[in-house]
């Protein structure tokens, strides 16, 4: 089954404790991205990756890091989480091979609470 | 001005009703447009792409009005299962083919 898998689904952590949210896709997609979703603000892109070892900042990258060592995996790293990073996070992937955007497939989301 | 703006709703309609949502976008050079559906706090899923000529998929019709810079989604014969948040999504120009900008969503509630 084609899917994007995020882990964990729920996480409560304390300020300053490094954490990683994993994302894996099995569709051989080139393009992957991370979004956060907050009430009244919609989904905002944090980071994206065009392919292995190619990553770039999205609209709200502060406080986050990513890596793309393998095509299927795109982990999101919070080196020193703060309460303002409490949010619902989505990973997404798309094939990204054509001139126009293709369907983005989303993971089930990670609800992060930083206390 | 936000890149993509939507009326947050909620739109409360009875089963069988026809309902329409509009979404405005700020960059007139935007090329690609989509509607995604999101059930409560779940992942967004593509509902349909929006083409210049308009397109229809069963009970759903999407249209693009470039002159006024808006896209619309029409749902006919609403079902209870249509209750969800509908996200307007735009691919702005000069941002890469896969960059998507999401509206904050319009919530639809269909009642018996």
CSV table of C-alpha atoms in Angstrom, one decimal:
chain,number,residue,atom,x,y,z
A,1,UNK,CA,0.0,0.0,0.0
A,2,UNK,CA,1.3,3.4,-1.0
A,3,UNK,CA,1.8,5.5,2.1
A,4,UNK,CA,3.7,8.1,4.1
A,5,UNK,CA,4.4,7.0,7.6
A,6,UNK,CA,5.2,9.3,10.5
A,7,UNK,CA,6.3,8.5,14.0
A,8,UNK,CA,5.4,9.1,16.7
A,9,UNK,CA,1.8,10.1,16.3
A,10,UNK,CA,1.6,11.8,19.6
A,11,UNK,CA,4.5,13.3,21.7
A,12,UNK,CA,4.7,15.3,24.8
A,13,UNK,CA,8.1,16.6,25.7
A,14,UNK,CA,9.8,19.2,27.8
A,15,UNK,CA,11.5,22.4,26.6
A,16,UNK,CA,15.0,21.9,25.3
A,17,UNK,CA,14.9,18.1,25.0
A,18,UNK,CA,16.0,17.2,21.5
A,19,UNK,CA,13.6,15.1,19.5
A,20,UNK,CA,13.2,13.6,16.0
A,21,UNK,CA,10.0,12.9,14.1
A,22,UNK,CA,10.5,10.3,11.4
A,23,UNK,CA,8.9,10.3,8.0
A,24,UNK,CA,9.1,7.5,5.5
A,25,UNK,CA,7.4,7.0,2.1
A,26,UNK,CA,7.3,3.9,-0.1
A,27,UNK,CA,6.3,5.5,-3.4
A,28,UNK,CA,9.8,6.4,-4.6
A,29,UNK,CA,8.9,10.1,-4.5
A,30,UNK,CA,11.6,12.7,-5.1
A,31,UNK,CA,9.9,15.6,-3.3
A,32,UNK,CA,9.2,15.6,0.4
A,33,UNK,CA,8.3,18.3,2.8
A,34,UNK,CA,7.3,19.1,6.4
A,35,UNK,CA,4.4,21.3,7.4
A,36,UNK,CA,3.0,22.5,10.7
A,37,UNK,CA,-0.7,23.2,11.1
A,38,UNK,CA,-1.9,25.7,13.7
A,39,UNK,CA,-5.5,27.0,14.3
A,40,UNK,CA,-6.2,30.0,12.1
A,41,UNK,CA,-2.9,29.7,10.2
A,42,UNK,CA,-3.4,26.6,8.1
A,43,UNK,CA,-0.5,24.4,6.9
A,44,UNK,CA,2.8,26.2,6.6
A,45,UNK,CA,5.8,24.6,5.1
A,46,UNK,CA,8.8,24.2,7.3
A,47,UNK,CA,11.4,22.5,5.1
A,48,UNK,CA,11.4,20.6,1.8
A,49,UNK,CA,13.7,18.3,-0.1
A,50,UNK,CA,13.9,18.0,-3.9
A,51,UNK,CA,15.9,14.8,-3.7
A,52,UNK,CA,18.6,13.0,-1.7
A,53,UNK,CA,21.0,15.5,0.0
A,54,UNK,CA,19.0,18.4,-1.4
A,55,UNK,CA,17.0,20.3,1.2
A,56,UNK,CA,15.9,23.9,1.6
A,57,UNK,CA,13.9,26.1,3.9
A,58,UNK,CA,10.2,26.6,3.6
A,59,UNK,CA,8.3,29.4,5.2
A,60,UNK,CA,8.8,28.7,8.9
A,61,UNK,CA,12.2,26.9,9.3
A,62,UNK,CA,13.4,28.5,12.5
A,63,UNK,CA,14.0,25.9,15.2
A,64,UNK,CA,14.0,23.0,12.9
A,65,UNK,CA,16.5,20.8,11.0
A,66,UNK,CA,16.0,18.1,8.4
A,67,UNK,CA,18.1,15.6,6.5
A,68,UNK,CA,17.6,13.5,3.4
A,69,UNK,CA,20.2,10.8,3.4
A,70,UNK,CA,17.9,8.3,1.7
A,71,UNK,CA,15.2,8.9,-0.8
A,72,UNK,CA,12.5,7.3,1.4
A,73,UNK,CA,13.2,9.1,4.7
A,74,UNK,CA,13.0,12.7,5.7
A,75,UNK,CA,13.2,13.2,9.5
A,76,UNK,CA,12.4,16.4,11.2
A,77,UNK,CA,14.7,17.4,14.1
A,78,UNK,CA,13.9,19.8,16.9
A,79,UNK,CA,17.3,20.4,18.6
A,80,UNK,CA,15.9,22.5,21.4
A,81,UNK,CA,12.1,22.4,21.3
A,82,UNK,CA,10.1,25.4,22.7
A,83,UNK,CA,6.5,25.7,23.6
A,84,UNK,CA,5.8,27.7,20.4
A,85,UNK,CA,6.6,24.6,18.5
A,86,UNK,CA,3.6,22.9,19.9
A,87,UNK,CA,1.6,22.0,16.8
A,88,UNK,CA,0.3,19.3,14.5
A,89,UNK,CA,3.0,18.3,12.0
A,90,UNK,CA,2.6,16.6,8.7
A,91,UNK,CA,5.1,15.1,6.3
A,92,UNK,CA,4.2,14.9,2.7
A,93,UNK,CA,5.7,13.5,-0.5
A,94,UNK,CA,5.0,13.9,-4.2
A,95,UNK,CA,6.6,12.6,-7.4
A,96,UNK,CA,7.9,16.0,-8.4
A,97,UNK,CA,9.0,14.9,-11.9
A,98,UNK,CA,6.7,17.0,-14.1
A,99,UNK,CA,6.3,20.7,-14.8
A,100,UNK,CA,3.2,21.0,-12.6
A,101,UNK,CA,2.6,20.0,-9.0
A,102,UNK,CA,1.5,16.4,-8.6
A,103,UNK,CA,-0.7,15.0,-5.8
A,104,UNK,CA,0.9,15.4,-2.4
A,105,UNK,CA,0.5,12.4,-0.1
A,106,UNK,CA,0.5,13.2,3.6
A,107,UNK,CA,1.4,11.2,6.6
A,108,UNK,CA,-1.1,10.8,9.4
A,109,UNK,CA,0.3,13.6,11.4
A,110,UNK,CA,2.3,14.0,14.6
A,111,UNK,CA,0.7,16.0,17.5
A,112,UNK,CA,3.6,17.5,19.4
A,113,UNK,CA,3.2,19.3,22.8
A,114,UNK,CA,6.2,21.0,24.3
A,115,UNK,CA,5.8,21.9,28.0
B,1,UNK,CA,-2.8,40.3,1.9
B,2,UNK,CA,-2.6,36.5,2.4
B,3,UNK,CA,-1.5,34.4,-0.6
B,4,UNK,CA,-4.6,32.3,-0.3
B,5,UNK,CA,-7.8,33.3,1.5
B,6,UNK,CA,-10.9,31.3,2.4
B,7,UNK,CA,-14.0,31.9,4.4
B,8,UNK,CA,-13.5,29.7,7.5
B,9,UNK,CA,-17.2,28.9,7.8
B,10,UNK,CA,-18.7,26.7,9.1
B,11,UNK,CA,-21.2,26.2,6.4
B,12,UNK,CA,-24.1,24.3,7.9
B,13,UNK,CA,-26.3,22.7,5.2
B,14,UNK,CA,-28.9,19.9,5.2
B,15,UNK,CA,-28.3,16.6,3.3
B,16,UNK,CA,-29.1,17.0,-0.3
B,17,UNK,CA,-28.3,20.7,-0.5
B,18,UNK,CA,-25.9,22.4,-2.9
B,19,UNK,CA,-23.1,24.4,-1.4
B,20,UNK,CA,-20.3,26.4,-2.9
B,21,UNK,CA,-17.0,27.7,-1.5
B,22,UNK,CA,-14.8,30.4,-2.9
B,23,UNK,CA,-11.1,30.9,-2.4
B,24,UNK,CA,-9.1,34.0,-3.5
B,25,UNK,CA,-5.4,34.0,-4.3
B,26,UNK,CA,-3.1,37.0,-4.4
B,27,UNK,CA,-0.6,36.2,-7.1
B,28,UNK,CA,-2.1,36.5,-10.5
B,29,UNK,CA,0.7,34.5,-12.1
B,30,UNK,CA,-0.1,31.3,-10.1
B,31,UNK,CA,-0.6,28.4,-12.4
B,32,UNK,CA,-1.9,25.4,-10.5
B,33,UNK,CA,-4.8,25.1,-8.1
B,34,UNK,CA,-6.2,22.3,-6.0
B,35,UNK,CA,-8.8,21.5,-3.5
B,36,UNK,CA,-7.8,19.2,-0.6
B,37,UNK,CA,-10.1,17.7,1.9
B,38,UNK,CA,-9.2,17.3,5.6
B,39,UNK,CA,-11.3,15.4,8.1
B,40,UNK,CA,-11.0,16.5,11.7
B,41,UNK,CA,-7.2,16.7,12.6
B,42,UNK,CA,-6.4,14.0,10.0
B,43,UNK,CA,-4.1,14.3,7.0
B,44,UNK,CA,-5.2,16.3,4.0
B,45,UNK,CA,-6.1,14.4,0.9
B,46,UNK,CA,-6.4,15.6,-2.7
B,47,UNK,CA,-10.0,16.1,-3.7
B,48,UNK,CA,-9.5,17.5,-7.1
B,49,UNK,CA,-7.2,19.7,-9.3
B,50,UNK,CA,-8.7,22.8,-10.8
B,51,UNK,CA,-8.2,23.4,-14.5
B,52,UNK,CA,-8.6,26.5,-16.5
B,53,UNK,CA,-11.6,25.1,-18.2
B,54,UNK,CA,-13.2,23.9,-15.0
B,55,UNK,CA,-13.6,20.3,-14.1
B,56,UNK,CA,-16.2,18.0,-12.6
B,57,UNK,CA,-15.9,14.8,-10.6
B,58,UNK,CA,-19.3,13.3,-9.7
B,59,UNK,CA,-21.0,15.7,-7.3
B,60,UNK,CA,-18.0,18.0,-7.2
B,61,UNK,CA,-17.3,20.9,-9.6
B,62,UNK,CA,-14.2,23.1,-9.5
B,63,UNK,CA,-13.8,26.3,-11.4
B,64,UNK,CA,-11.1,28.9,-11.9
B,65,UNK,CA,-11.7,32.6,-12.5
B,66,UNK,CA,-8.4,34.1,-13.4
B,67,UNK,CA,-9.7,37.6,-14.0
B,68,UNK,CA,-11.0,37.8,-10.4
B,69,UNK,CA,-8.3,35.5,-9.0
B,70,UNK,CA,-10.5,33.0,-7.3
B,71,UNK,CA,-11.3,29.3,-7.5
B,72,UNK,CA,-14.6,27.7,-6.4
B,73,UNK,CA,-15.8,24.4,-5.3
B,74,UNK,CA,-19.4,23.3,-5.8
B,75,UNK,CA,-20.8,20.3,-4.0
B,76,UNK,CA,-24.2,19.0,-5.2
B,77,UNK,CA,-26.5,16.7,-3.3
B,78,UNK,CA,-24.5,17.0,-0.1
B,79,UNK,CA,-23.9,13.8,2.0
B,80,UNK,CA,-23.2,13.5,5.7
B,81,UNK,CA,-19.8,12.1,4.7
B,82,UNK,CA,-19.0,15.4,3.0
B,83,UNK,CA,-18.6,17.1,6.4
B,84,UNK,CA,-15.0,18.1,6.5
B,85,UNK,CA,-12.7,21.1,6.0
B,86,UNK,CA,-11.9,22.0,2.4
B,87,UNK,CA,-8.5,23.4,1.8
B,88,UNK,CA,-7.8,25.7,-1.2
B,89,UNK,CA,-4.2,25.1,-2.4
B,90,UNK,CA,-2.2,27.2,-4.8
B,91,UNK,CA,1.2,26.6,-6.5
B,92,UNK,CA,2.7,30.1,-6.6
B,93,UNK,CA,5.0,31.1,-9.6
B,94,UNK,CA,8.7,30.9,-9.3
B,95,UNK,CA,8.7,28.8,-6.2
B,96,UNK,CA,9.4,25.4,-7.7
B,97,UNK,CA,7.0,23.0,-9.2
B,98,UNK,CA,6.0,21.2,-6.0
B,99,UNK,CA,5.6,24.2,-3.6
B,100,UNK,CA,2.1,24.4,-2.3
B,101,UNK,CA,0.5,27.2,-0.3
B,102,UNK,CA,-2.6,26.2,1.7
B,103,UNK,CA,-5.5,28.3,2.7
B,104,UNK,CA,-6.8,28.0,6.3
B,105,UNK,CA,-9.8,25.9,5.1
B,106,UNK,CA,-13.5,26.2,4.9
B,107,UNK,CA,-15.4,23.9,7.3
B,108,UNK,CA,-18.6,22.2,6.0
B,109,UNK,CA,-21.1,20.6,8.3
B,110,UNK,CA,-23.9,18.5,6.6
B,111,UNK,CA,-26.7,17.6,8.9
B,112,UNK,CA,-29.5,15.0,8.5
